[in-house]
CSV table of C-alpha atoms in Angstrom, one decimal:
chain,number,residue,atom,x,y,z
A,91,MET,CA,-3.6,-8.0,64.7
A,92,ARG,CA,-2.9,-4.5,65.8
A,93,LEU,CA,0.3,-3.5,67.6
A,94,VAL,CA,1.4,-0.5,69.5
A,95,VAL,CA,4.9,-0.2,71.0
A,96,ASP,CA,5.2,2.3,73.9
A,97,LEU,CA,8.4,3.9,72.7
A,98,ASN,CA,8.9,5.7,76.1
A,99,ARG,CA,9.2,2.2,77.7
A,100,CYS,CA,11.2,0.7,74.8
A,101,GLN,CA,14.9,0.3,75.9
A,102,GLY,CA,16.2,-1.3,72.7
A,103,TYR,CA,16.7,-4.8,74.1
A,104,ALA,CA,15.6,-6.0,70.6
A,105,GLN,CA,14.1,-9.3,71.9
A,106,CYS,CA,11.0,-8.7,69.7
A,107,ALA,CA,13.2,-8.4,66.6
A,108,PHE,CA,14.8,-11.8,67.4
A,109,LEU,CA,11.5,-13.6,67.8
A,110,ALA,CA,9.3,-11.9,65.2
A,111,PRO,CA,11.8,-10.5,62.6
A,112,GLU,CA,9.0,-10.1,60.0
A,113,VAL,CA,7.3,-7.6,62.2
A,114,PHE,CA,10.0,-5.9,64.3
A,115,ALA,CA,13.3,-4.6,63.0
A,116,MET,CA,16.1,-2.6,64.6
A,117,HIS,CA,17.2,0.5,62.7
A,118,GLY,CA,20.7,1.0,64.0
A,119,GLU,CA,21.5,-0.1,67.5
A,120,GLU,CA,18.6,1.5,69.3
A,121,SER,CA,15.6,2.5,67.2
A,122,LEU,CA,12.8,0.1,66.6
A,123,LEU,CA,10.7,-0.1,63.4
A,124,TYR,CA,7.6,-2.2,63.5
A,125,ASP,CA,4.5,-3.0,61.4
A,126,PRO,CA,1.6,-1.8,63.5
A,127,ASN,CA,-0.9,-3.9,61.5
A,128,PRO,CA,0.8,-7.2,60.5
A,129,GLY,CA,-0.9,-10.0,58.6
A,130,THR,CA,-4.5,-10.2,57.7
A,131,ASP,CA,-5.6,-12.5,60.5
A,132,GLY,CA,-6.3,-15.4,58.1
A,133,GLU,CA,-5.4,-19.0,58.7
A,134,ALA,CA,-2.0,-18.5,57.1
A,135,ASP,CA,-1.1,-16.0,59.9
A,136,ALA,CA,-1.1,-18.6,62.6
A,137,GLU,CA,2.7,-18.7,62.6
A,138,LEU,CA,3.0,-14.9,62.5
A,139,ARG,CA,0.6,-14.6,65.4
A,140,GLU,CA,2.6,-17.1,67.4
A,141,ASN,CA,5.8,-15.2,66.7
A,142,VAL,CA,4.3,-11.9,67.7
A,143,THR,CA,2.9,-13.5,70.9
A,144,ARG,CA,6.5,-14.7,71.7
A,145,ALA,CA,7.9,-11.3,71.0
A,146,VAL,CA,5.3,-9.6,73.2
A,147,ALA,CA,6.1,-12.0,76.1
A,148,ALA,CA,9.8,-11.6,75.7
A,149,CYS,CA,9.9,-7.8,75.9
A,150,PRO,CA,11.8,-7.1,79.2
A,151,VAL,CA,10.1,-3.8,79.7
A,152,ARG,CA,6.6,-5.0,78.5
A,153,ALA,CA,6.4,-2.2,75.9
A,154,ILE,CA,4.4,-4.0,73.3
A,155,LEU,CA,0.6,-3.9,73.3
A,156,LEU,CA,-1.1,-6.4,71.1
A,157,GLU,CA,-4.7,-6.5,70.1
A,158,LEU,CA,-5.9,-9.6,68.2
A,159,ALA,CA,-8.6,-9.3,65.6
A,160,ASP,CA,-11.2,-11.1,67.7
A,161,GLY,CA,-10.9,-8.1,70.1
A,162,ARG,CA,-9.0,-10.2,72.6
A,163,ALA,CA,-6.2,-8.2,74.3
A,164,GLY,CA,-2.8,-9.7,74.3
A,165,ASP,CA,-0.2,-9.5,77.0
A,166,GLY,CA,1.3,-6.1,77.8
A,167,PRO,CA,0.7,-2.9,79.7
A,168,GLY,CA,-2.9,-1.9,79.6
A,169,GLY,CA,-3.6,-5.0,77.4
A,170,ALA,CA,-4.2,-7.1,80.5
A,171,SER,CA,-7.8,-7.4,81.5
B,732,MET,CA,18.7,-11.2,111.1
B,733,THR,CA,21.2,-13.9,111.9
B,734,GLN,CA,24.8,-13.0,111.3
B,735,ASP,CA,25.4,-16.0,109.1
B,736,ILE,CA,22.5,-15.8,106.6
B,737,LEU,CA,24.9,-15.7,103.7
B,738,ARG,CA,26.6,-18.8,104.9
B,739,GLN,CA,23.1,-20.5,105.2
B,740,ILE,CA,22.3,-19.5,101.6
B,741,LEU,CA,25.6,-21.1,100.4
B,742,ASP,CA,25.1,-24.1,102.6
B,743,TYR,CA,24.2,-27.1,100.5
B,744,SER,CA,21.5,-28.3,102.9
B,745,ASN,CA,19.4,-25.3,101.8
B,746,ARG,CA,19.9,-25.8,98.1
B,747,ALA,CA,16.5,-27.4,97.4
B,748,ASP,CA,14.6,-24.4,98.9
B,749,PRO,CA,16.5,-21.2,99.5
B,750,TYR,CA,13.3,-19.1,99.3
B,751,PRO,CA,12.6,-18.8,103.1
B,752,LEU,CA,16.2,-17.5,103.5
B,753,TYR,CA,15.7,-14.9,100.7
B,754,LYS,CA,12.5,-13.8,102.5
B,755,GLU,CA,14.5,-13.2,105.7
B,756,LEU,CA,17.2,-11.5,103.6
B,757,ARG,CA,14.7,-9.0,102.1
B,758,ARG,CA,13.9,-7.7,105.6
B,759,THR,CA,17.3,-5.9,105.2
B,760,PRO,CA,17.3,-4.7,101.6
B,761,VAL,CA,21.0,-4.0,101.7
B,762,TYR,CA,22.6,-6.5,104.0
B,763,HIS,CA,26.2,-6.1,105.1
B,764,ASP,CA,27.8,-8.0,108.0
B,765,GLY,CA,30.8,-5.8,108.4
B,766,SER,CA,33.4,-7.5,106.3
B,767,GLY,CA,31.6,-9.4,103.5
B,768,PRO,CA,29.8,-8.2,100.4
B,769,PHE,CA,26.9,-5.8,100.3
B,770,VAL,CA,23.9,-8.1,99.5
B,771,VAL,CA,20.9,-6.5,97.7
B,772,SER,CA,17.7,-8.6,97.7
B,773,THR,CA,14.8,-6.3,96.9
B,774,TYR,CA,13.4,-5.8,93.4
B,775,TYR,CA,13.6,-2.1,92.8
B,776,GLU,CA,17.0,-1.7,94.3
B,777,ILE,CA,18.4,-4.6,92.2
B,778,GLN,CA,16.7,-3.2,89.1
B,779,ALA,CA,18.2,0.2,89.7
B,780,LEU,CA,21.7,-1.2,90.3
B,781,LEU,CA,21.6,-3.3,87.1
B,782,HIS,CA,21.2,0.0,85.2
B,783,ASP,CA,23.6,2.1,87.3
B,784,PRO,CA,26.9,3.1,85.5
B,785,ARG,CA,28.6,3.4,88.9
B,786,ILE,CA,28.5,-0.4,89.2
B,787,SER,CA,31.3,-2.4,87.6
B,788,SER,CA,31.5,-6.0,86.4
B,789,ASP,CA,35.2,-5.9,86.1
B,790,ALA,CA,36.9,-7.6,89.1
B,791,ARG,CA,39.9,-5.3,88.8
B,792,ASN,CA,37.7,-2.6,90.4
B,793,LEU,CA,37.4,-4.5,93.7
B,794,ALA,CA,39.3,-3.0,96.6
B,795,SER,CA,39.5,-6.4,98.2
B,796,ASN,CA,37.5,-9.6,97.9
B,797,ALA,CA,39.1,-11.4,100.8
B,798,ALA,CA,35.9,-11.6,102.8
B,799,ASP,CA,33.6,-12.5,99.8
B,800,PRO,CA,32.8,-16.2,100.0
B,801,LEU,CA,31.9,-16.3,96.2
B,802,ALA,CA,35.0,-14.4,95.0
B,803,GLU,CA,36.9,-16.3,92.3
B,804,PRO,CA,40.3,-17.5,93.1
B,805,GLY,CA,41.6,-16.0,89.8
B,806,GLY,CA,44.6,-18.3,89.4
B,807,GLU,CA,46.6,-19.0,86.3
B,808,GLU,CA,43.5,-20.3,84.5
B,809,GLU,CA,41.8,-16.9,84.6
B,810,THR,CA,44.7,-15.3,82.8
B,811,VAL,CA,44.9,-17.7,79.9
B,812,LEU,CA,42.2,-15.8,77.9
B,813,PRO,CA,41.4,-12.1,77.8
B,814,PRO,CA,38.3,-11.3,79.9
B,815,SER,CA,35.0,-11.8,78.0
B,816,PHE,CA,32.4,-9.0,77.8
B,817,LEU,CA,30.6,-10.6,80.8
B,818,LYS,CA,33.4,-9.3,83.0
B,819,LEU,CA,34.1,-6.0,81.4
B,820,ASP,CA,32.7,-2.5,81.6
B,821,PRO,CA,32.0,0.1,78.8
B,822,PRO,CA,33.5,1.0,76.5
B,823,GLU,CA,35.4,-2.4,76.1
B,824,HIS,CA,32.3,-4.4,77.0
B,825,ASP,CA,30.2,-2.5,74.4
B,826,ARG,CA,32.7,-3.0,71.6
B,827,LEU,CA,32.9,-6.8,72.2
B,828,ARG,CA,29.2,-7.3,72.8
B,829,ARG,CA,28.4,-5.3,69.6
B,830,MET,CA,30.8,-7.4,67.6
B,831,THR,CA,29.4,-10.6,69.0
B,832,ASN,CA,25.8,-9.4,68.4
B,833,ARG,CA,26.5,-8.5,64.8
B,834,PRO,CA,26.3,-12.1,63.5
B,835,PHE,CA,23.8,-13.1,66.2
B,836,GLY,CA,20.9,-10.7,66.3
B,837,PRO,CA,19.2,-7.5,65.0
B,838,PRO,CA,19.9,-5.2,63.3
B,839,HIS,CA,22.5,-7.1,61.2
B,840,SER,CA,21.4,-10.7,61.7
B,841,PRO,CA,17.7,-10.6,62.5
B,842,HIS,CA,17.0,-14.1,61.4
B,843,ARG,CA,19.8,-16.2,63.0
B,844,VAL,CA,17.9,-17.3,66.1
B,845,HIS,CA,14.6,-17.5,64.4
B,846,ASP,CA,16.0,-19.7,61.7
B,847,MET,CA,17.4,-22.2,64.3
B,848,ARG,CA,13.9,-23.3,65.2
B,849,GLY,CA,13.9,-26.2,62.8
B,850,ASP,CA,17.2,-27.4,64.2
B,851,LEU,CA,15.9,-27.1,67.8
B,852,HIS,CA,12.9,-29.2,66.9
B,853,GLU,CA,15.0,-31.8,65.3
B,854,ILE,CA,17.4,-32.0,68.3
B,855,VAL,CA,14.5,-32.2,70.8
B,856,LYS,CA,12.8,-34.9,68.8
B,857,GLY,CA,16.0,-36.9,68.5
B,858,LEU,CA,16.6,-36.8,72.3
B,859,ILE,CA,13.1,-37.9,73.2
B,860,ASP,CA,13.1,-40.6,70.5
B,861,ARG,CA,16.3,-41.9,72.0
B,862,ILE,CA,14.7,-42.1,75.5
B,863,ALA,CA,11.8,-44.0,73.9
B,864,GLU,CA,14.1,-46.5,72.2
B,865,ASN,CA,16.7,-47.1,74.9
B,866,GLY,CA,15.3,-45.8,78.1
B,867,ASN,CA,13.9,-47.6,81.1
B,868,ALA,CA,10.4,-46.1,81.6
B,869,GLU,CA,10.7,-46.9,85.3
B,870,ARG,CA,13.6,-44.6,85.8
B,871,ILE,CA,14.7,-41.8,83.4
B,872,ASP,CA,17.1,-39.1,84.5
B,873,LEU,CA,15.8,-36.1,82.6
B,874,VAL,CA,19.0,-34.2,83.3
B,875,GLU,CA,21.4,-36.8,81.7
B,876,GLU,CA,19.0,-37.8,79.0
B,877,PHE,CA,17.6,-34.5,78.0
B,878,SER,CA,18.3,-31.1,79.6
B,879,TYR,CA,22.0,-31.6,79.7
B,880,PRO,CA,22.7,-32.7,76.0
B,881,PHE,CA,20.2,-30.3,74.4
B,882,PRO,CA,21.8,-26.9,75.0
B,883,VAL,CA,25.4,-28.1,74.2
B,884,THR,CA,24.1,-29.5,70.9
B,885,VAL,CA,22.4,-26.1,70.2
B,886,ILE,CA,25.6,-24.2,70.9
B,887,CYS,CA,27.6,-26.5,68.7
B,888,ARG,CA,25.1,-25.7,65.8
B,889,LEU,CA,25.2,-22.0,66.6
B,890,LEU,CA,29.0,-21.8,66.6
B,891,GLY,CA,29.3,-24.2,63.7
B,892,VAL,CA,31.1,-27.2,65.3
B,893,PRO,CA,30.9,-30.0,62.7
B,894,PRO,CA,28.5,-32.8,63.7
B,895,GLU,CA,31.3,-35.4,63.9
B,896,ASP,CA,33.1,-33.3,66.6
B,897,GLU,CA,30.0,-32.8,68.7
B,898,ALA,CA,30.8,-35.8,70.9
B,899,ARG,CA,34.2,-34.4,71.9
B,900,PHE,CA,32.6,-31.0,72.6
B,901,HIS,CA,30.2,-32.7,75.0
B,902,VAL,CA,33.0,-34.2,77.0
B,903,TRP,CA,34.8,-30.9,77.4
B,904,ALA,CA,31.5,-29.2,78.3
B,905,ASP,CA,30.9,-31.9,80.9
B,906,THR,CA,34.3,-31.4,82.5
B,907,LEU,CA,34.0,-27.6,82.6
B,908,ALA,CA,30.5,-27.8,84.0
B,909,ALA,CA,31.8,-30.2,86.7
B,910,SER,CA,34.4,-27.6,87.6
B,911,LEU,CA,31.6,-25.1,88.3
B,912,ASP,CA,30.1,-27.7,90.6
B,913,PRO,CA,32.8,-29.3,92.8
B,914,ASP,CA,32.0,-32.7,94.2
B,915,PRO,CA,33.1,-32.5,97.8
B,916,ASP,CA,34.2,-36.2,97.8
B,917,ALA,CA,36.4,-35.9,94.7
B,918,ASP,CA,40.1,-35.4,94.9
B,919,PRO,CA,40.6,-31.6,94.2
B,920,LYS,CA,44.0,-32.0,92.6
B,921,GLU,CA,42.7,-34.6,90.1
B,922,ARG,CA,39.7,-32.4,89.3
B,923,GLU,CA,41.9,-29.4,88.8
B,924,ARG,CA,44.1,-31.4,86.4
B,925,ARG,CA,41.1,-32.6,84.4
B,926,THR,CA,39.6,-29.1,84.2
B,927,HIS,CA,42.9,-27.7,83.1
B,928,ASP,CA,43.3,-30.4,80.4
B,929,SER,CA,39.8,-29.9,79.1
B,930,ARG,CA,40.3,-26.2,78.9
B,931,MET,CA,43.5,-26.6,77.0
B,932,GLU,CA,42.0,-29.2,74.6
B,933,LEU,CA,38.9,-27.1,74.0
B,934,GLY,CA,41.0,-24.0,73.4
B,935,MET,CA,43.3,-25.9,71.0
B,936,TYR,CA,40.3,-27.3,69.2
B,937,LEU,CA,38.5,-24.0,68.9
B,938,SER,CA,41.6,-22.1,67.7
B,939,GLY,CA,42.1,-24.7,65.0
B,940,LEU,CA,38.4,-24.4,64.0
B,941,ILE,CA,38.7,-20.5,64.0
B,942,GLU,CA,41.7,-20.6,61.7
B,943,GLU,CA,39.9,-23.0,59.4
B,944,ARG,CA,36.8,-20.8,59.3
B,945,ARG,CA,38.9,-17.7,58.8
B,946,LYS,CA,40.1,-19.2,55.5
B,947,ASN,CA,36.9,-20.8,54.5
B,948,PRO,CA,34.0,-19.1,56.2
B,949,THR,CA,30.8,-21.2,56.4
B,950,GLY,CA,28.2,-18.6,57.6
B,951,ASP,CA,28.1,-19.9,61.3
B,952,MET,CA,28.8,-17.7,64.3
B,953,LEU,CA,32.5,-18.7,64.6
B,954,SER,CA,33.1,-17.9,60.9
B,955,GLU,CA,31.4,-14.5,61.3
B,956,LEU,CA,33.2,-13.7,64.5
B,957,ALA,CA,36.6,-14.6,62.9
B,958,THR,CA,36.0,-12.7,59.7
B,959,GLY,CA,33.6,-9.9,60.8
B,960,ASN,CA,34.7,-6.5,59.7
B,961,GLY,CA,32.2,-4.0,60.9
B,962,PRO,CA,32.7,-0.5,62.3
B,963,ASP,CA,34.4,-2.0,65.4
B,964,GLY,CA,36.9,-3.9,63.3
B,965,THR,CA,37.8,-7.5,63.6
B,966,MET,CA,38.2,-9.6,66.8
B,967,THR,CA,41.7,-11.0,67.5
B,968,THR,CA,41.9,-14.8,67.6
B,969,MET,CA,42.1,-14.6,71.4
B,970,GLU,CA,39.0,-12.5,71.5
B,971,VAL,CA,37.1,-14.9,69.4
B,972,LEU,CA,38.2,-17.8,71.6
B,973,SER,CA,37.2,-16.0,74.8
B,974,THR,CA,33.8,-15.1,73.3
B,975,ALA,CA,33.2,-18.6,72.1
B,976,ALA,CA,34.1,-20.0,75.5
B,977,LEU,CA,31.7,-17.5,77.1
B,978,LEU,CA,28.8,-18.5,74.8
B,979,LEU,CA,29.5,-22.2,75.6
B,980,ILE,CA,29.7,-21.8,79.4
B,981,ALA,CA,27.1,-19.1,79.9
B,982,GLY,CA,24.7,-20.6,77.5
B,983,HIS,CA,25.0,-24.1,78.7
B,984,GLU,CA,24.6,-24.5,82.5
B,985,THR,CA,21.9,-21.8,82.7
B,986,THR,CA,19.7,-23.4,80.0
B,987,VAL,CA,20.1,-26.9,81.5
B,988,ASN,CA,18.8,-25.5,84.8
B,989,LEU,CA,16.0,-23.5,83.2
B,990,ILE,CA,14.7,-26.7,81.5
B,991,THR,CA,15.2,-28.9,84.6
B,992,ASN,CA,13.7,-26.4,87.0
B,993,GLY,CA,10.9,-26.1,84.6
B,994,MET,CA,10.1,-29.8,84.4
B,995,LEU,CA,10.5,-30.1,88.2
B,996,THR,CA,8.0,-27.3,88.7
B,997,LEU,CA,5.6,-28.8,86.1
B,998,LEU,CA,5.8,-32.2,87.9
B,999,ARG,CA,4.9,-30.4,91.1
B,1000,PHE,CA,2.0,-28.7,89.5
B,1001,PRO,CA,0.5,-31.5,87.3
B,1002,GLU,CA,-2.6,-29.5,86.4
B,1003,VAL,CA,-0.3,-27.0,84.6
B,1004,LEU,CA,1.6,-29.9,82.9
B,1005,ASP,CA,-1.8,-31.2,81.7
B,1006,ARG,CA,-2.7,-27.8,80.4
B,1007,LEU,CA,0.6,-27.4,78.6
B,1008,ARG,CA,0.0,-30.7,76.8
B,1009,GLU,CA,-3.3,-29.3,75.4
B,1010,GLU,CA,-2.1,-25.7,74.9
B,1011,PRO,CA,1.6,-25.6,73.8
B,1012,GLU,CA,1.3,-21.8,73.4
B,1013,LEU,CA,1.1,-21.6,77.2
B,1014,SER,CA,4.9,-22.3,77.1
B,1015,VAL,CA,5.6,-18.7,76.2
B,1016,ASN,CA,4.2,-17.1,79.4
B,1017,LEU,CA,5.1,-20.2,81.4
B,1018,VAL,CA,8.8,-19.8,80.7
B,1019,GLU,CA,8.6,-16.1,81.8
B,1020,GLU,CA,7.0,-17.2,85.1
B,1021,LEU,CA,9.7,-19.9,85.5
B,1022,LEU,CA,12.4,-17.3,85.0
B,1023,ARG,CA,10.8,-15.4,87.9
B,1024,TYR,CA,9.8,-18.3,90.2
B,1025,GLU,CA,13.0,-20.5,89.8
B,1026,PRO,CA,15.6,-18.5,88.0
B,1027,PRO,CA,18.7,-20.4,86.8
B,1028,VAL,CA,21.0,-17.6,88.0
B,1029,GLN,CA,20.0,-17.0,91.6
B,1030,LEU,CA,22.4,-14.1,92.2
B,1031,VAL,CA,24.9,-12.0,90.4
B,1032,PRO,CA,28.0,-12.0,92.7
B,1033,GLN,CA,30.7,-10.3,90.7
B,1034,ARG,CA,29.7,-6.6,90.7
B,1035,SER,CA,31.5,-3.8,92.5
B,1036,THR,CA,31.1,0.0,93.1
B,1037,LEU,CA,33.1,2.6,91.1
B,1038,ALA,CA,32.1,5.3,93.6
B,1039,ASP,CA,30.6,5.8,97.0
B,1040,ILE,CA,26.9,5.2,96.5
B,1041,GLU,CA,23.7,5.1,98.6
B,1042,VAL,CA,21.2,2.3,98.2
B,1043,ALA,CA,18.0,2.2,100.3
B,1044,GLY,CA,19.6,4.5,102.9
B,1045,VAL,CA,22.8,2.4,103.2
B,1046,SER,CA,26.1,3.9,102.2
B,1047,ILE,CA,28.3,1.6,100.1
B,1048,PRO,CA,31.9,2.7,99.7
B,1049,LYS,CA,33.8,2.7,96.4
B,1050,GLY,CA,35.5,-0.7,95.6
B,1051,ALA,CA,32.9,-2.7,97.6
B,1052,SER,CA,31.8,-6.1,96.5
B,1053,LEU,CA,28.1,-6.5,95.7
B,1054,TRP,CA,25.7,-9.4,95.4
B,1055,LEU,CA,22.5,-8.8,93.5
B,1056,VAL,CA,20.1,-11.6,94.6
B,1057,LEU,CA,17.9,-11.9,91.5
B,1058,ALA,CA,15.9,-14.8,92.9
B,1059,ALA,CA,15.0,-12.8,96.0
B,1060,GLY,CA,14.0,-9.7,94.0
B,1061,ASN,CA,11.8,-12.0,91.8
B,1062,ARG,CA,9.8,-12.8,94.9
B,1063,ASP,CA,9.6,-9.3,96.4
B,1064,PRO,CA,6.0,-8.7,97.6
B,1065,LEU,CA,6.5,-5.0,97.1
B,1066,ARG,CA,6.8,-5.8,93.3
B,1067,PHE,CA,4.8,-9.0,92.6
B,1068,GLU,CA,1.4,-9.9,93.9
B,1069,ASP,CA,1.4,-13.2,95.8
B,1070,PRO,CA,5.1,-13.7,94.8
B,1071,ASP,CA,5.5,-17.3,96.1
B,1072,ARG,CA,2.7,-18.6,94.0
B,1073,PHE,CA,3.6,-20.2,90.7
B,1074,ASP,CA,1.2,-18.8,88.2
B,1075,PRO,CA,1.8,-19.5,84.5
B,1076,ASP,CA,-0.9,-17.0,83.6
B,1077,ARG,CA,0.7,-14.2,85.5
B,1078,GLU,CA,0.4,-11.0,83.5
B,1079,ASP,CA,2.6,-8.6,85.5
B,1080,ILE,CA,5.8,-10.4,85.1
B,1081,GLN,CA,8.8,-8.1,84.6
B,1082,HIS,CA,11.2,-10.5,86.2
B,1083,LEU,CA,14.9,-10.2,86.9
B,1084,GLY,CA,15.6,-13.8,85.7
B,1085,LEU,CA,17.7,-12.7,82.6
B,1086,GLY,CA,19.1,-9.7,84.4
B,1087,SER,CA,18.7,-6.2,83.0
B,1088,GLY,CA,20.8,-3.3,81.7
B,1089,ILE,CA,23.9,-3.6,79.6
B,1090,HIS,CA,24.7,-7.1,80.8
B,1091,SER,CA,21.2,-8.5,80.3
B,1092,CYS,CA,21.4,-12.1,79.1
B,1093,PHE,CA,23.0,-12.1,75.6
B,1094,GLY,CA,21.5,-15.5,74.7
B,1095,ALA,CA,18.0,-14.7,76.0
B,1096,PRO,CA,16.1,-15.1,72.8
B,1097,LEU,CA,17.7,-18.5,72.1
B,1098,ALA,CA,17.3,-19.7,75.7
B,1099,ARG,CA,13.6,-18.8,75.6
B,1100,GLN,CA,13.0,-20.7,72.4
B,1101,GLU,CA,14.9,-23.7,73.8
B,1102,ALA,CA,13.0,-23.8,77.0
B,1103,GLN,CA,9.6,-23.2,75.4
B,1104,LEU,CA,10.1,-26.0,72.9
B,1105,ALA,CA,11.7,-28.4,75.4
B,1106,LEU,CA,8.9,-28.1,77.9
B,1107,SER,CA,6.0,-28.2,75.5
B,1108,GLU,CA,7.4,-31.3,73.7
B,1109,LEU,CA,8.2,-33.1,77.0
B,1110,ALA,CA,4.6,-32.3,78.2
B,1111,ARG,CA,3.2,-33.6,74.9
B,1112,ARG,CA,5.3,-36.8,74.6
B,1113,LEU,CA,5.8,-38.1,78.2
B,1114,GLU,CA,2.8,-40.3,79.3
B,1115,ASN,CA,1.9,-39.7,82.9
B,1116,PRO,CA,5.4,-38.6,84.1
B,1117,ARG,CA,6.0,-38.5,87.8
B,1118,LEU,CA,8.8,-37.5,90.1
B,1119,LEU,CA,10.8,-40.3,91.8
B,1120,ALA,CA,12.4,-38.0,94.3
B,1121,ASP,CA,11.2,-34.7,95.6
B,1122,PRO,CA,13.3,-32.7,96.2
B,1123,PRO,CA,15.7,-34.2,93.6
B,1124,PRO,CA,19.4,-34.1,94.3
B,1125,TYR,CA,20.8,-30.7,93.6
B,1126,ARG,CA,24.1,-29.5,92.2
B,1127,GLN,CA,26.5,-27.9,94.8
B,1128,ASN,CA,26.5,-24.5,93.1
B,1129,ALA,CA,24.3,-21.9,94.9
B,1130,VAL,CA,24.6,-19.3,92.1
B,1131,LEU,CA,23.8,-21.5,89.0
B,1132,ARG,CA,21.3,-23.5,91.0
B,1133,GLY,CA,19.5,-26.6,89.7
B,1134,PRO,CA,19.0,-30.3,90.1
B,1135,ARG,CA,22.0,-32.6,89.4
B,1136,HIS,CA,19.5,-35.4,88.5
B,1137,LEU,CA,15.8,-35.4,87.8
B,1138,PRO,CA,14.7,-39.0,88.1
B,1139,ILE,CA,11.2,-39.6,86.7
B,1140,ALA,CA,9.0,-42.6,85.7
B,1141,VAL,CA,6.6,-42.6,82.8
B,1142,ASP,CA,4.0,-45.0,81.4
B,1143,GLY,CA,5.3,-44.6,77.9
B,1144,ILE,CA,6.4,-42.1,75.3
B,1145,ARG,CA,4.1,-40.8,72.6
B,1146,PRO,CA,5.3,-40.6,69.1
C-alpha cells in the first residue's frame, strides 16, 4: 500500500485518525502525521487494508490517495479511474 | 416558485419523497418569502456558509424568529442546562468541543472509536439473534427490533452506563425521541409532562453517575469528561450533563435514521443488497452514498447571520434566520453527476450529510462504523428480505427525517 495525503486539501477533520489509528495520527489539533507505506501487503495486512480503505472513504475533503500493491487505485482525488 | 414551498416541505404528506420539492427550491438558491427564513439549497452556497465565520449557531444572535416555522419554542426546558457546543459559537464552542474530543478521538484518544468495534459487533449480533429467536418472519419491524435499540446501546457503552441500567436509559431515550416527533393525535399536555419527567429522571440519573465516576473513574467517556484536566481545564457538572445529553440525543435519532434509510434504500435496490451480501467492504462507500442520497439530517435550521452578507447575489441582513438544506445540496446537479441516481460505487462523493466546518458531525466516525456494520450484517443474515410497505410510515419530523416503522418479511435468518 502506498499513501499520499494532499496536505493542501487536508482540513484536520481527523476522520482518518479515528478509523486507521495505526497509520494516521494527529500531531496537536491540526497537523497530520501518516505512514506513507504501511504494512507489507501480506495476508496479515487484510485488517490494516480494510481500516485504511475506511479512512480514505471517510475523509470529508477526499485528501487521501491510496494505491494498493496490485496497482489498483483506491478512492480519492486522481485515484479514481 | 410557489409562495408556500417551505410549508410543503414541512407538510407530512411530502415526507416520503421531499426531493421534487428540493429540486424546485434549488431554482432559487437563496429563497426568502419576505418574512420567513433565508433558505439555501445549492451545494456550493451551503458549503461556503458552513465554513463562514459570519454565520452563528447561537440562537441569541437571531433578531427575531417569529416567522420561522422551525424556530424552537425555547421554554423553561431549554434553560435547565447550559447550551451544548452544538448551539454555541467560538470561542465557547471550541473549548467545549475540544474538551469533549479529548477522551473521544485523536490526538489524545486515537483508539476509543476503533476499539469499540468488538462491542458493536456483539450488539448487532445480539439484536439479530433476538429477531431470529423471537421474531415473526412474516412481519419484522426493523426500526423497533434493530435500528432503534442499536445506537442507544452504543451510546450507553461509550458513556459508560452500567449494563444493568441500560433498560432505563432506553425508556428515557424513547420518550425524548418521541418529543422530537410529536404524534398529532396525542394529548400535548400529557406528552409535555412525560417529556419533562424523562428529562428530569435522565438528568438526575446522569448527575448521580457523574459524581460516582468523578470519585472512581472507570475509563469511559463520562469518567474522562468528569475528571479531564487538559489545557482547557475541567468541565463543570452542568457542562458534563449538557454534553452527555447532546451525545445521547444527537447520536441517537440520526443514526437510527441512517440505518433505516439505508435498509429501505437497499430493499428498493435489491441488486445492491445482493452485492453487499457478497462484498461487505462495499458498505464503506455505500454509507457515504447514503449520506448523500438520503441524509438523516435533511436541513440545518438553527443558523443566523452575524453581519449583512451576500449569498448568490442575495443580500441577507444581520440577525436573519437561515436554513441550510443539506439534502437539497446533496442532489445539486451543478455538483454531482446524475444526482438523483443511487450509486454505491460513486467516486465523486463529497456530500454534506455530516455537515462541514466547525460543527461537522462530532460522532461521524462512530456513526459510520455503526451503519457500515449494521447494513452489511443485515444483508448477510436476512434471507430474502422484502418490504411490506413502500413507502413505509414516516416520522413527523421533517429535519431528522426517517421511517417510523420499517415492516419487512424474510424467509429466515442465517446464523
